[in-house]
């Protein structure tokens, strides 16, 4: 019986050793799996960080581009507004110059018209004066002839009446 017991003890020891060996192998495999999982998790973490950094970089770049775009558009709008204001200022100046020239032309025309009117009036008044003088001389001669004071028209005496009427006008 002792030998059966020894054999059983031997078999139990062998089984225990195999179990320990298998447990060790399983522990090694589990450790390797854990290490591989840790490594994969680290790689995934790194990949996630890289992806997040790339997204952040793209967002910053997009923001910069948008800011630059808006800055350019704002600058273009400012430039256009300045050009429009300058054009309006120029147009106003041209309009004022045109109005001033037209006013000057109108004043000159009015002055010339007044001078022409004055000249025409002076001429008409001179003609009227001459007509009156001639009428007075004619009336004087008619009265003189009617009264018999008219002569043979060879009177060398100067007629001062006609001269006086002419000088007064």
CSV table of C-alpha atoms in Angstrom, one decimal, residues 11-148:
chain,number,residue,atom,x,y,z
A,11,UNK,CA,0.9,11.5,-9.4
A,12,UNK,CA,-0.6,14.3,-7.3
A,13,UNK,CA,2.8,16.1,-7.3
A,14,UNK,CA,3.1,15.7,-11.0
A,15,UNK,CA,-0.4,17.0,-11.5
A,16,UNK,CA,0.3,19.8,-9.2
A,17,UNK,CA,3.5,20.7,-11.1
A,18,UNK,CA,1.7,20.5,-14.4
A,19,UNK,CA,-1.1,22.7,-13.0
A,20,UNK,CA,1.4,25.2,-11.7
A,21,UNK,CA,3.2,25.1,-15.0
A,22,UNK,CA,-0.1,25.6,-16.9
A,23,UNK,CA,-1.1,28.3,-14.5
A,24,UNK,CA,2.3,30.0,-15.0
A,25,UNK,CA,1.8,29.7,-18.8
A,26,UNK,CA,-1.7,31.1,-18.5
A,27,UNK,CA,-0.4,33.9,-16.3
A,28,UNK,CA,2.3,34.7,-18.8
A,29,UNK,CA,-0.2,34.7,-21.6
A,30,UNK,CA,-2.6,36.9,-19.5
A,31,UNK,CA,0.3,39.2,-18.7
A,32,UNK,CA,1.2,39.3,-22.4
A,33,UNK,CA,-2.4,40.0,-23.3
A,34,UNK,CA,-2.6,42.7,-20.6
A,35,UNK,CA,0.6,44.2,-21.9
A,36,UNK,CA,-0.7,44.0,-25.5
A,37,UNK,CA,-3.9,45.6,-24.4
A,38,UNK,CA,-2.0,48.3,-22.6
A,39,UNK,CA,0.1,48.9,-25.7
A,40,UNK,CA,-3.0,49.0,-27.9
A,41,UNK,CA,-4.7,51.4,-25.5
A,42,UNK,CA,-1.6,53.6,-25.5
A,43,UNK,CA,-1.5,53.6,-29.2
A,44,UNK,CA,-5.2,54.4,-29.4
A,45,UNK,CA,-4.6,57.2,-26.9
A,46,UNK,CA,-1.8,58.5,-29.0
A,47,UNK,CA,-3.9,58.2,-32.1
A,48,UNK,CA,-6.8,60.0,-30.4
A,49,UNK,CA,-4.4,62.8,-29.2
A,50,UNK,CA,-3.0,63.1,-32.7
A,51,UNK,CA,-6.5,63.3,-34.2
A,52,UNK,CA,-7.6,65.8,-31.6
A,53,UNK,CA,-4.4,67.9,-32.3
A,54,UNK,CA,-5.0,67.8,-36.0
A,55,UNK,CA,-8.6,68.8,-35.6
A,56,UNK,CA,-7.5,71.7,-33.3
A,57,UNK,CA,-4.9,72.7,-35.8
A,58,UNK,CA,-7.5,72.7,-38.6
A,59,UNK,CA,-9.8,74.7,-36.4
A,60,UNK,CA,-7.1,77.3,-35.7
A,61,UNK,CA,-6.2,77.4,-39.4
A,62,UNK,CA,-9.8,77.7,-40.4
A,63,UNK,CA,-10.3,80.5,-37.8
A,64,UNK,CA,-7.2,82.3,-39.1
A,65,UNK,CA,-8.4,81.9,-42.7
A,66,UNK,CA,-11.9,83.1,-41.7
A,67,UNK,CA,-10.4,86.0,-39.8
A,68,UNK,CA,-8.1,86.8,-42.7
A,69,UNK,CA,-11.0,86.5,-45.1
A,70,UNK,CA,-13.2,88.8,-43.0
A,71,UNK,CA,-10.3,91.2,-42.5
A,72,UNK,CA,-9.8,91.3,-46.3
A,73,UNK,CA,-13.5,91.8,-46.9
A,74,UNK,CA,-13.7,94.5,-44.2
A,75,UNK,CA,-10.7,96.3,-45.7
A,76,UNK,CA,-12.2,96.0,-49.2
A,77,UNK,CA,-15.5,97.5,-47.8
A,78,UNK,CA,-13.5,100.4,-46.2
A,79,UNK,CA,-11.7,101.0,-49.4
A,80,UNK,CA,-14.9,101.0,-51.4
A,81,UNK,CA,-16.6,103.4,-48.9
A,82,UNK,CA,-13.6,105.7,-49.2
A,83,UNK,CA,-13.7,105.6,-53.0
A,84,UNK,CA,-17.4,106.3,-53.0
A,85,UNK,CA,-17.0,109.2,-50.6
A,86,UNK,CA,-14.2,110.6,-52.8
A,87,UNK,CA,-16.3,110.3,-55.9
A,88,UNK,CA,-19.2,112.0,-54.2
A,89,UNK,CA,-16.9,114.8,-53.0
A,90,UNK,CA,-15.6,115.2,-56.6
A,91,UNK,CA,-19.1,115.2,-58.1
A,92,UNK,CA,-20.2,117.8,-55.5
A,93,UNK,CA,-17.2,120.0,-56.4
A,94,UNK,CA,-17.9,119.6,-60.1
A,95,UNK,CA,-21.6,120.5,-59.6
A,96,UNK,CA,-20.6,123.6,-57.6
A,97,UNK,CA,-18.1,124.6,-60.3
A,98,UNK,CA,-20.8,124.1,-63.0
A,99,UNK,CA,-23.3,126.2,-61.0
A,100,UNK,CA,-20.8,128.9,-60.4
A,101,UNK,CA,-19.9,129.0,-64.2
A,102,UNK,CA,-23.6,129.1,-65.1
A,103,UNK,CA,-24.2,131.9,-62.6
A,104,UNK,CA,-21.3,133.9,-64.0
A,105,UNK,CA,-22.6,133.4,-67.5
A,106,UNK,CA,-26.1,134.5,-66.5
A,107,UNK,CA,-24.6,137.6,-64.7
A,108,UNK,CA,-22.6,138.4,-67.8
A,109,UNK,CA,-25.6,138.0,-70.1
A,110,UNK,CA,-27.7,140.2,-67.8
A,111,UNK,CA,-25.0,142.9,-67.8
A,112,UNK,CA,-24.7,142.8,-71.5
A,113,UNK,CA,-28.5,142.9,-71.9
A,114,UNK,CA,-28.6,145.9,-69.6
A,115,UNK,CA,-25.9,147.7,-71.5
A,116,UNK,CA,-27.6,146.9,-74.8
A,117,UNK,CA,-30.9,148.1,-73.3
A,118,UNK,CA,-29.3,151.3,-72.1
A,119,UNK,CA,-27.7,151.9,-75.5
A,120,UNK,CA,-31.0,151.2,-77.2
A,121,UNK,CA,-32.8,153.5,-74.8
A,122,UNK,CA,-30.3,156.2,-75.3
A,123,UNK,CA,-30.6,155.9,-79.1
A,124,UNK,CA,-34.4,156.0,-78.9
A,125,UNK,CA,-34.3,159.0,-76.5
A,126,UNK,CA,-31.8,160.8,-78.9
A,127,UNK,CA,-34.1,160.1,-81.8
A,128,UNK,CA,-37.1,161.3,-79.9
A,129,UNK,CA,-35.2,164.4,-78.9
A,130,UNK,CA,-34.2,165.1,-82.5
A,131,UNK,CA,-37.8,164.5,-83.6
A,132,UNK,CA,-39.1,167.0,-80.9
A,133,UNK,CA,-36.4,169.5,-82.0
A,134,UNK,CA,-37.4,169.2,-85.6
A,135,UNK,CA,-41.1,169.5,-84.7
A,136,UNK,CA,-40.3,172.6,-82.6
A,137,UNK,CA,-38.3,174.1,-85.5
A,138,UNK,CA,-41.0,173.2,-87.9
A,139,UNK,CA,-43.7,174.7,-85.6
A,140,UNK,CA,-41.6,177.9,-85.2
A,141,UNK,CA,-41.1,178.2,-88.9
A,142,UNK,CA,-44.9,177.6,-89.5
A,143,UNK,CA,-45.8,180.2,-86.9
A,144,UNK,CA,-43.3,182.7,-88.4
A,145,UNK,CA,-44.6,182.0,-91.9
A,146,UNK,CA,-48.2,182.3,-90.7
A,147,UNK,CA,-47.4,185.7,-89.0
A,148,UNK,CA,-45.6,186.8,-92.1
